[in-house]
Amino acid sequence: GMWRSLRGRARHAPLALVPFSAGMTTAEAEPKIPRVFAAVVIFRHGARAPVFRLPDADHSPAVQYDTIGSAPPHSPPAHILDANYALHAAAPGSKGLLTSVGWAQGEALGRRLYAHYGRPAPPRVRSTDVPRTLLTAQAVLSGLYAGRQPPPELTIEVDRTQNMMVPTTCEPLVESLNEGRRLHRASDGSARRAATLAAEAFGAHYDPKYCSMIAIHDDGVARRFAGLPPSECVDVGLTDMATAEAAREVRAALAHGGAAAARLSAGRLCAYVAEHVRELLAERDPGCEHPPDVRLVLLSGHDTTLFTFLNAIDSEGAQVSLSHWPPYASSVVIELFDDGTAQLLYQWQPLSVAGEEAGALPVGTLLSWLDKLSISADEFDEASGGSHGAGVEGAVFRWSD
C-alpha cells in the first residue's frame, strides 16, 4: 500500500480538559483549538494526453483525447502574468495537453480546498510555464469559487524558473540520476523481471528505448483516465506493474547521491516554499479580534515536483511507498496554525519531517528543515558548475529512458 505506519495527528489539537474556577469567564474556561490561518498547496496537474508513444501504437485502434486549450466559460476570469510556453496553442489531442477529465480533477481539488478551509482570502497562485499546469491552476480556482462570487481580480503568475521543475539541465544532478537509475536496473530483481515481462508483452514490437516502465505507465494511465482502450500489447496488469516499477526507479534515481543530490533536485522548491511560508507568517496579525479568512498559496506543478519533495522528506519510503506514483491532481499541503505550529500533508495524510512525529510540529522546526535543503539560484549555479545548457539530457524523465 501507499502508506506506511503513519502516526497521524488530527488537523486540530485534541480538546484539553480545563477546570472551571470561580472568577473565570466561559471564554477563559474553553480550550483554544489551534486554527489554520494559512496553507501552501503544491499540486500536480490533472489528467492529460500521454507524452510517450509506445511502439505498438500503429497496430492499435486510433484514439483521440478530449483535450482542452483554454479555460471553459464558467471558470472565473484570471489575469495570467509572465507566461510564455504556457499559452502555446497546440492541436487538439496533442501530447501532454490537459483533458476535460484533468480539468474536472482540478476543480475537484478546488472544491476540496473550500470544504477544508472555507472561502479563503484572494489566493496567490503560481504555475510552471506549461499549458497543463496553468490550466489546472485555473481549474482549481474554478472549483474553489464554484457557485460563489470570486474576488474581483484573480491572478496566476507563471514561474519561468526551475523552482518547481526538476533541473534536468544540471549536469552533476543528471549524472547522479542516471547512475542511480543504472544501478537500480542492474541490481534490482523486480526491475529486471518487469523489463522481461514488457519484452514478452510487446513481442516483435519491443524496443527497450521506447518500452520503458515510465513510457508504459504514461500511456496506460492516460488511456485509463480518458476512458480509452489499452494499446495492442498492454493490459491492466502490465500498466499497474509499470507504474510501480517506474516510481521505484525514479525514487532510486533521486535517492542516489544522498543529501547533495536531494539539495540539487529539491533545493529550489524548498527555498520557494520557505519563502512563501515566511511571507504568510509575516502577514499574520495575531491581535486580530475576528479570525480572517485563510490565506492560500497555490503552486501548480508536476509529478516530478512532488517526487523531489517526497524524496527530500522520505528517501527510503518509510512513509510513502517507493512504488507510489503521485496521481493526477495529487497534492502536498503545508498548514500553518495560529499557535505557532505547522503540519505537512500528502494526499491529506500527515507526514513526519525533521525527526518529529507525523502531525503538528513547531513552525520554526519546519523552516529549519526547509532551510537545510534550500539552495539559492546562485548556489545552484555554483553547485552545477555552470552546466545548465539545453544539451544535457534529463535522466529519468526523457524519451531515452
GROMACS .gro file of C-alpha atoms in nm:
model
  401
    1GLY     CA    1   0.000   0.000   0.000
    2MET     CA    2   0.095   0.363  -0.033
    3TRP     CA    3   0.108   0.447   0.335
    4ARG     CA    4   0.350   0.313   0.594
    5SER     CA    5   0.256   0.320   0.965
    6LEU     CA    6   0.187   0.690   0.996
    7ARG     CA    7   0.115   0.807   1.347
    8GLY     CA    8  -0.111   1.087   1.234
    9ARG     CA    9  -0.247   1.371   1.439
   10ALA     CA   10  -0.575   1.543   1.379
   11ARG     CA   11  -0.575   1.874   1.194
   12HIS     CA   12  -0.676   2.046   1.516
   13ALA     CA   13  -0.527   1.959   1.853
   14PRO     CA   14  -0.745   1.741   2.077
   15LEU     CA   15  -0.957   1.914   2.338
   16ALA     CA   16  -0.790   1.953   2.675
   17LEU     CA   17  -0.986   1.945   3.000
   18VAL     CA   18  -0.970   2.287   3.164
   19PRO     CA   19  -1.116   2.312   3.513
   20PHE     CA   20  -1.366   2.591   3.561
   21SER     CA   21  -1.296   2.801   3.869
   22ALA     CA   22  -1.462   3.099   4.030
   23GLY     CA   23  -1.390   3.425   3.854
   24MET     CA   24  -1.325   3.260   3.516
   25THR     CA   25  -1.538   3.357   3.220
   26THR     CA   26  -1.681   3.091   2.993
   27ALA     CA   27  -1.441   3.201   2.718
   28GLU     CA   28  -1.144   3.158   2.955
   29ALA     CA   29  -1.262   2.811   3.056
   30GLU     CA   30  -1.297   2.694   2.695
   31PRO     CA   31  -0.977   2.548   2.548
   32LYS     CA   32  -0.837   2.722   2.243
   33ILE     CA   33  -0.832   2.493   1.941
   34PRO     CA   34  -0.546   2.572   1.702
   35ARG     CA   35  -0.679   2.717   1.378
   36VAL     CA   36  -0.527   2.703   1.032
   37PHE     CA   37  -0.464   3.060   0.923
   38ALA     CA   38  -0.268   2.984   0.605
   39ALA     CA   39  -0.160   2.697   0.381
   40VAL     CA   40   0.079   2.635   0.093
   41VAL     CA   41  -0.065   2.381  -0.153
   42ILE     CA   42   0.167   2.217  -0.407
   43PHE     CA   43  -0.025   2.007  -0.658
   44ARG     CA   44   0.022   1.810  -0.975
   45HIS     CA   45  -0.174   1.894  -1.289
   46GLY     CA   46  -0.481   1.693  -1.382
   47ALA     CA   47  -0.510   1.411  -1.635
   48ARG     CA   48  -0.351   1.473  -1.973
   49ALA     CA   49  -0.281   1.313  -2.308
   50PRO     CA   50   0.031   1.093  -2.293
   51VAL     CA   51   0.372   1.235  -2.375
   52PHE     CA   52   0.520   0.896  -2.471
   53ARG     CA   53   0.422   0.696  -2.779
   54LEU     CA   54   0.450   0.319  -2.750
   55PRO     CA   55   0.586   0.125  -3.049
   56ASP     CA   56   0.263  -0.075  -3.086
   57ALA     CA   57   0.062   0.245  -3.148
   58ASP     CA   58   0.048   0.195  -3.525
   59HIS     CA   59  -0.101  -0.151  -3.468
   60SER     CA   60  -0.363  -0.037  -3.215
   61PRO     CA   61  -0.701   0.126  -3.281
   62ALA     CA   62  -0.667   0.503  -3.320
   63VAL     CA   63  -0.761   0.702  -3.010
   64GLN     CA   64  -0.842   1.069  -2.962
   65TYR     CA   65  -0.801   1.252  -2.632
   66ASP     CA   66  -1.059   1.511  -2.532
   67THR     CA   67  -0.808   1.786  -2.459
   68ILE     CA   68  -0.875   2.150  -2.378
   69GLY     CA   69  -0.672   2.451  -2.485
   70SER     CA   70  -0.828   2.721  -2.271
   71ALA     CA   71  -1.038   2.762  -1.958
   72PRO     CA   72  -1.411   2.699  -2.017
   73PRO     CA   73  -1.655   2.992  -1.997
   74HIS     CA   74  -1.783   2.906  -1.649
   75SER     CA   75  -1.440   2.947  -1.485
   76PRO     CA   76  -1.367   3.276  -1.309
   77PRO     CA   77  -1.155   3.518  -1.514
   78ALA     CA   78  -0.790   3.537  -1.414
   79HIS     CA   79  -0.502   3.757  -1.520
   80ILE     CA   80  -0.209   3.548  -1.647
   81LEU     CA   81   0.129   3.706  -1.580
   82ASP     CA   82   0.465   3.628  -1.742
   83ALA     CA   83   0.352   3.325  -1.940
   84ASN     CA   84   0.546   3.210  -2.244
   85TYR     CA   85   0.510   2.844  -2.345
   86ALA     CA   86   0.208   2.802  -2.115
   87LEU     CA   87  -0.005   2.997  -2.365
   88HIS     CA   88   0.129   2.799  -2.662
   89ALA     CA   89  -0.151   2.684  -2.892
   90ALA     CA   90  -0.145   2.317  -2.989
   91ALA     CA   91  -0.373   2.099  -3.199
   92PRO     CA   92  -0.648   1.919  -3.003
   93GLY     CA   93  -0.528   1.584  -2.877
   94SER     CA   94  -0.161   1.684  -2.882
   95LYS     CA   95   0.070   1.509  -2.639
   96GLY     CA   96   0.075   1.643  -2.284
   97LEU     CA   97  -0.237   1.859  -2.311
   98LEU     CA   98  -0.483   1.867  -2.022
   99THR     CA   99  -0.801   1.668  -2.085
  100SER     CA  100  -1.155   1.753  -1.982
  101VAL     CA  101  -1.117   1.492  -1.707
  102GLY     CA  102  -0.798   1.668  -1.594
  103TRP     CA  103  -0.987   1.997  -1.573
  104ALA     CA  104  -1.256   1.828  -1.364
  105GLN     CA  105  -0.988   1.687  -1.132
  106GLY     CA  106  -0.852   2.038  -1.079
  107GLU     CA  107  -1.200   2.166  -0.998
  108ALA     CA  108  -1.247   1.878  -0.754
  109LEU     CA  109  -0.928   1.979  -0.573
  110GLY     CA  110  -1.058   2.336  -0.555
  111ARG     CA  111  -1.386   2.219  -0.405
  112ARG     CA  112  -1.190   2.012  -0.152
  113LEU     CA  113  -0.989   2.318  -0.051
  114TYR     CA  114  -1.311   2.513   0.002
  115ALA     CA  115  -1.463   2.230   0.208
  116HIS     CA  116  -1.146   2.215   0.420
  117TYR     CA  117  -1.067   2.583   0.467
  118GLY     CA  118  -1.382   2.773   0.375
  119ARG     CA  119  -1.375   3.076   0.149
  120PRO     CA  120  -1.014   3.195   0.152
  121ALA     CA  121  -0.866   3.540   0.113
  122PRO     CA  122  -0.774   3.603  -0.253
  123PRO     CA  123  -0.510   3.333  -0.309
  124ARG     CA  124  -0.164   3.368  -0.454
  125VAL     CA  125  -0.136   3.133  -0.748
  126ARG     CA  126   0.183   3.022  -0.924
  127SER     CA  127   0.223   2.777  -1.214
  128THR     CA  128   0.508   2.637  -1.417
  129ASP     CA  129   0.526   2.761  -1.775
  130VAL     CA  130   0.339   2.462  -1.918
  131PRO     CA  131  -0.018   2.466  -2.058
  132ARG     CA  132  -0.148   2.176  -1.846
  133THR     CA  133  -0.025   2.325  -1.517
  134LEU     CA  134  -0.159   2.672  -1.598
  135LEU     CA  135  -0.500   2.529  -1.690
  136THR     CA  136  -0.504   2.310  -1.378
  137ALA     CA  137  -0.439   2.621  -1.167
  138GLN     CA  138  -0.738   2.785  -1.334
  139ALA     CA  139  -0.945   2.471  -1.273
  140VAL     CA  140  -0.858   2.475  -0.901
  141LEU     CA  141  -0.976   2.836  -0.881
  142SER     CA  142  -1.292   2.738  -1.067
  143GLY     CA  143  -1.368   2.470  -0.807
  144LEU     CA  144  -1.269   2.693  -0.517
  145TYR     CA  145  -1.525   2.954  -0.620
  146ALA     CA  146  -1.788   2.724  -0.771
  147GLY     CA  147  -2.128   2.880  -0.706
  148ARG     CA  148  -1.962   3.167  -0.518
  149GLN     CA  149  -1.858   3.517  -0.616
  150PRO     CA  150  -1.484   3.519  -0.689
  151PRO     CA  151  -1.263   3.812  -0.592
  152PRO     CA  152  -1.273   4.100  -0.842
  153GLU     CA  153  -0.921   4.020  -0.961
  154LEU     CA  154  -0.763   3.676  -0.966
  155THR     CA  155  -0.405   3.649  -1.085
  156ILE     CA  156  -0.194   3.350  -1.185
  157GLU     CA  157   0.177   3.421  -1.204
  158VAL     CA  158   0.374   3.187  -1.427
  159ASP     CA  159   0.710   3.091  -1.275
  160ARG     CA  160   0.955   3.051  -1.561
  161THR     CA  161   1.240   2.945  -1.332
  162GLN     CA  162   1.318   2.589  -1.225
  163ASN     CA  163   1.170   2.642  -0.878
  164MET     CA  164   0.902   2.379  -0.940
  165MET     CA  165   1.081   2.172  -1.203
  166VAL     CA  166   1.345   1.902  -1.172
  167PRO     CA  167   1.653   2.084  -1.300
  168THR     CA  168   1.745   1.815  -1.552
  169THR     CA  169   1.980   2.055  -1.730
  170CYS     CA  170   2.214   2.047  -1.428
  171GLU     CA  171   2.491   1.809  -1.534
  172PRO     CA  172   2.601   1.692  -1.185
  173LEU     CA  173   2.240   1.610  -1.095
  174VAL     CA  174   2.177   1.437  -1.427
  175GLU     CA  175   2.488   1.223  -1.379
  176SER     CA  176   2.368   1.124  -1.032
  177LEU     CA  177   2.017   1.045  -1.157
  178ASN     CA  178   2.145   0.839  -1.449
  179GLU     CA  179   2.386   0.645  -1.231
  180GLY     CA  180   2.115   0.578  -0.972
  181ARG     CA  181   1.886   0.453  -1.244
  182ARG     CA  182   2.158   0.234  -1.396
  183LEU     CA  183   2.242   0.075  -1.062
  184HIS     CA  184   1.874   0.016  -0.987
  185ARG     CA  185   1.813  -0.157  -1.320
  186ALA     CA  186   2.125  -0.369  -1.283
  187SER     CA  187   2.076  -0.479  -0.923
  188ASP     CA  188   1.700  -0.484  -0.861
  189GLY     CA  189   1.533  -0.819  -0.931
  190SER     CA  190   1.185  -0.671  -0.960
  191ALA     CA  191   1.305  -0.417  -1.219
  192ARG     CA  192   1.470  -0.691  -1.428
  193ARG     CA  193   1.159  -0.907  -1.414
  194ALA     CA  194   0.941  -0.614  -1.521
  195ALA     CA  195   1.164  -0.550  -1.823
  196THR     CA  196   1.140  -0.919  -1.917
  197LEU     CA  197   0.761  -0.913  -1.893
  198ALA     CA  198   0.743  -0.596  -2.104
  199ALA     CA  199   0.958  -0.758  -2.374
  200GLU     CA  200   0.730  -1.063  -2.367
  201ALA     CA  201   0.415  -0.849  -2.398
  202PHE     CA  202   0.540  -0.635  -2.688
  203GLY     CA  203   0.699  -0.925  -2.876
  204ALA     CA  204   0.814  -0.813  -3.223
  205HIS     CA  205   0.726  -0.452  -3.136
  206TYR     CA  206   0.958  -0.444  -2.836
  207ASP     CA  207   1.221  -0.173  -2.834
  208PRO     CA  208   1.382  -0.112  -2.493
  209LYS     CA  209   1.426   0.255  -2.578
  210TYR     CA  210   1.051   0.307  -2.624
  211CYS     CA  211   0.911   0.038  -2.393
  212SER     CA  212   1.050   0.167  -2.064
  213MET     CA  213   0.842   0.140  -1.749
  214ILE     CA  214   0.776   0.516  -1.750
  215ALA     CA  215   0.652   0.505  -2.111
  216ILE     CA  216   0.415   0.212  -2.045
  217HIS     CA  217   0.290   0.383  -1.728
  218ASP     CA  218   0.243   0.718  -1.902
  219ASP     CA  219   0.042   0.580  -2.194
  220GLY     CA  220  -0.159   0.329  -1.991
  221VAL     CA  221  -0.265   0.571  -1.716
  222ALA     CA  222  -0.354   0.843  -1.968
  223ARG     CA  223  -0.578   0.598  -2.154
  224ARG     CA  224  -0.736   0.478  -1.830
  225PHE     CA  225  -0.837   0.827  -1.716
  226ALA     CA  226  -0.965   0.913  -2.064
  227GLY     CA  227  -1.181   0.600  -2.076
  228LEU     CA  228  -0.989   0.473  -2.379
  229PRO     CA  229  -0.891   0.110  -2.451
  230PRO     CA  230  -0.534  -0.003  -2.382
  231SER     CA  231  -0.289  -0.032  -2.668
  232GLU     CA  232  -0.249  -0.360  -2.852
  233CYS     CA  233   0.028  -0.507  -2.630
  234VAL     CA  234  -0.067  -0.366  -2.290
  235ASP     CA  235  -0.314  -0.498  -2.034
  236VAL     CA  236  -0.417  -0.354  -1.697
  237GLY     CA  237  -0.169  -0.570  -1.511
  238LEU     CA  238   0.124  -0.450  -1.722
  239THR     CA  239   0.018  -0.088  -1.673
  240ASP     CA  240  -0.003  -0.127  -1.295
  241MET     CA  241   0.330  -0.306  -1.282
  242ALA     CA  242   0.489  -0.034  -1.496
  243THR     CA  243   0.351   0.239  -1.269
  244ALA     CA  244   0.500   0.077  -0.960
  245GLU     CA  245   0.835  -0.003  -1.123
  246ALA     CA  246   0.866   0.342  -1.283
  247ALA     CA  247   0.804   0.503  -0.944
  248ARG     CA  248   1.064   0.281  -0.777
  249GLU     CA  249   1.314   0.368  -1.049
  250VAL     CA  250   1.254   0.742  -1.017
  251ARG     CA  251   1.283   0.727  -0.638
  252ALA     CA  252   1.605   0.522  -0.665
  253ALA     CA  253   1.750   0.775  -0.908
  254LEU     CA  254   1.657   1.068  -0.685
  255ALA     CA  255   1.790   0.900  -0.370
  256HIS     CA  256   2.125   0.819  -0.533
  257GLY     CA  257   2.377   1.083  -0.437
  258GLY     CA  258   2.224   1.139  -0.094
  259ALA     CA  259   2.176   1.481   0.058
  260ALA     CA  260   2.383   1.663  -0.206
  261ALA     CA  261   2.167   1.529  -0.490
  262ALA     CA  262   1.846   1.591  -0.292
  263ARG     CA  263   1.952   1.952  -0.248
  264LEU     CA  264   2.010   1.988  -0.622
  265SER     CA  265   1.677   1.827  -0.715
  266ALA     CA  266   1.452   1.979  -0.446
  267GLY     CA  267   1.652   2.272  -0.309
  268ARG     CA  268   1.499   2.536  -0.533
  269LEU     CA  269   1.149   2.413  -0.444
  270CYS     CA  270   1.227   2.406  -0.070
  271ALA     CA  271   1.360   2.762  -0.085
  272TYR     CA  272   1.049   2.870  -0.278
  273VAL     CA  273   0.816   2.709  -0.022
  274ALA     CA  274   1.011   2.854   0.273
  275GLU     CA  275   0.984   3.200   0.117
  276HIS     CA  276   0.605   3.168   0.091
  277VAL     CA  277   0.576   3.035   0.448
  278ARG     CA  278   0.774   3.329   0.585
  279GLU     CA  279   0.561   3.576   0.389
  280LEU     CA  280   0.243   3.421   0.530
  281LEU     CA  281   0.382   3.435   0.883
  282ALA     CA  282   0.484   3.800   0.840
  283GLU     CA  283   0.138   3.896   0.713
  284ARG     CA  284  -0.048   3.740   1.004
  285ASP     CA  285  -0.198   3.978   1.260
  286PRO     CA  286  -0.215   3.783   1.589
  287GLY     CA  287  -0.412   4.064   1.754
  288CYS     CA  288  -0.699   4.047   1.507
  289GLU     CA  289  -1.024   4.016   1.705
  290HIS     CA  290  -1.208   3.820   1.436
  291PRO     CA  291  -1.008   3.543   1.262
  292PRO     CA  292  -0.955   3.645   0.899
  293ASP     CA  293  -1.011   3.419   0.601
  294VAL     CA  294  -0.748   3.152   0.549
  295ARG     CA  295  -0.470   3.264   0.317
  296LEU     CA  296  -0.374   3.014   0.046
  297VAL     CA  297  -0.069   2.987  -0.178
  298LEU     CA  298  -0.142   2.754  -0.472
  299LEU     CA  299   0.157   2.611  -0.660
  300SER     CA  300   0.069   2.418  -0.977
  301GLY     CA  301   0.341   2.176  -1.084
  302HIS     CA  302   0.414   1.823  -1.196
  303ASP     CA  303   0.453   1.467  -1.069
  304THR     CA  304   0.827   1.532  -1.062
  305THR     CA  305   0.765   1.835  -0.837
  306LEU     CA  306   0.606   1.606  -0.581
  307PHE     CA  307   0.862   1.329  -0.636
  308THR     CA  308   1.153   1.556  -0.543
  309PHE     CA  309   0.974   1.681  -0.232
  310LEU     CA  310   0.880   1.330  -0.121
  311ASN     CA  311   1.238   1.216  -0.173
  312ALA     CA  312   1.362   1.503   0.043
  313ILE     CA  313   1.116   1.405   0.317
  314ASP     CA  314   1.137   1.028   0.295
  315SER     CA  315   1.406   0.891   0.063
  316GLU     CA  316   1.369   0.536   0.199
  317GLY     CA  317   0.991   0.509   0.152
  318ALA     CA  318   0.916   0.465   0.522
  319GLN     CA  319   0.603   0.683   0.494
  320VAL     CA  320   0.507   0.686   0.126
  321SER     CA  321   0.580   0.365  -0.061
  322LEU     CA  322   0.862   0.378  -0.315
  323SER     CA  323   0.624   0.217  -0.566
  324HIS     CA  324   0.373   0.503  -0.540
  325TRP     CA  325   0.346   0.741  -0.836
  326PRO     CA  326   0.186   1.077  -0.744
  327PRO     CA  327  -0.150   1.067  -0.924
  328TYR     CA  328  -0.311   1.342  -1.125
  329ALA     CA  329  -0.412   1.641  -0.909
  330SER     CA  330  -0.236   1.497  -0.602
  331SER     CA  331  -0.104   1.746  -0.350
  332VAL     CA  332   0.137   1.832  -0.071
  333VAL     CA  333  -0.002   2.084   0.178
  334ILE     CA  334   0.181   2.280   0.446
  335GLU     CA  335  -0.069   2.412   0.701
  336LEU     CA  336   0.019   2.695   0.938
  337PHE     CA  337  -0.167   2.715   1.271
  338ASP     CA  338  -0.226   3.017   1.489
  339ASP     CA  339  -0.049   2.851   1.786
  340GLY     CA  340   0.290   2.859   1.613
  341THR     CA  341   0.279   2.505   1.476
  342ALA     CA  342   0.266   2.367   1.124
  343GLN     CA  343   0.168   2.041   0.959
  344LEU     CA  344   0.278   1.879   0.635
  345LEU     CA  345   0.027   1.662   0.450
  346TYR     CA  346   0.049   1.445   0.141
  347GLN     CA  347  -0.287   1.349  -0.005
  348TRP     CA  348  -0.436   1.491   0.317
  349GLN     CA  349  -0.244   1.246   0.535
  350PRO     CA  350   0.018   1.384   0.782
  351LEU     CA  351   0.386   1.320   0.718
  352SER     CA  352   0.675   1.317   0.962
  353VAL     CA  353   0.954   1.566   0.892
  354ALA     CA  354   1.271   1.669   1.074
  355GLY     CA  355   1.251   1.367   1.306
  356GLU     CA  356   0.917   1.479   1.452
  357GLU     CA  357   0.611   1.260   1.481
  358ALA     CA  358   0.362   1.290   1.196
  359GLY     CA  359   0.131   1.581   1.267
  360ALA     CA  360   0.183   1.927   1.409
  361LEU     CA  361   0.537   2.049   1.478
  362PRO     CA  362   0.684   2.391   1.564
  363VAL     CA  363   0.686   2.609   1.254
  364GLY     CA  364   1.047   2.700   1.332
  365THR     CA  365   1.142   2.332   1.308
  366LEU     CA  366   0.973   2.306   0.970
  367LEU     CA  367   1.151   2.617   0.843
  368SER     CA  368   1.487   2.491   0.970
  369TRP     CA  369   1.432   2.167   0.779
  370LEU     CA  370   1.338   2.357   0.461
  371ASP     CA  371   1.636   2.592   0.501
  372LYS     CA  372   1.875   2.298   0.538
  373LEU     CA  373   1.761   2.165   0.199
  374SER     CA  374   1.719   2.502   0.028
  375ILE     CA  375   1.953   2.626  -0.239
  376SER     CA  376   1.954   2.974  -0.392
  377ALA     CA  377   1.982   3.038  -0.765
  378ASP     CA  378   2.344   3.149  -0.723
  379GLU     CA  379   2.429   2.849  -0.505
  380PHE     CA  380   2.263   2.622  -0.759
  381ASP     CA  381   2.470   2.767  -1.043
  382GLU     CA  382   2.787   2.722  -0.839
  383ALA     CA  383   2.699   2.362  -0.745
  384SER     CA  384   2.613   2.290  -1.109
  385GLY     CA  385   2.947   2.421  -1.223
  386GLY     CA  386   2.757   2.648  -1.460
  387SER     CA  387   2.639   2.342  -1.658
  388HIS     CA  388   2.276   2.415  -1.727
  389GLY     CA  389   2.260   2.422  -2.103
  390ALA     CA  390   1.982   2.269  -2.308
  391GLY     CA  391   2.215   1.998  -2.441
  392VAL     CA  392   2.225   1.796  -2.118
  393GLU     CA  393   1.986   1.502  -2.125
  394GLY     CA  394   1.737   1.484  -1.842
  395ALA     CA  395   1.795   1.145  -1.681
  396VAL     CA  396   1.480   0.961  -1.573
  397PHE     CA  397   1.236   1.195  -1.743
  398ARG     CA  398   1.329   1.171  -2.113
  399TRP     CA  399   1.249   0.952  -2.413
  400SER     CA  400   1.586   0.780  -2.393
  401ASP     CA  401   1.483   0.622  -2.063
   0.00000   0.00000   0.00000
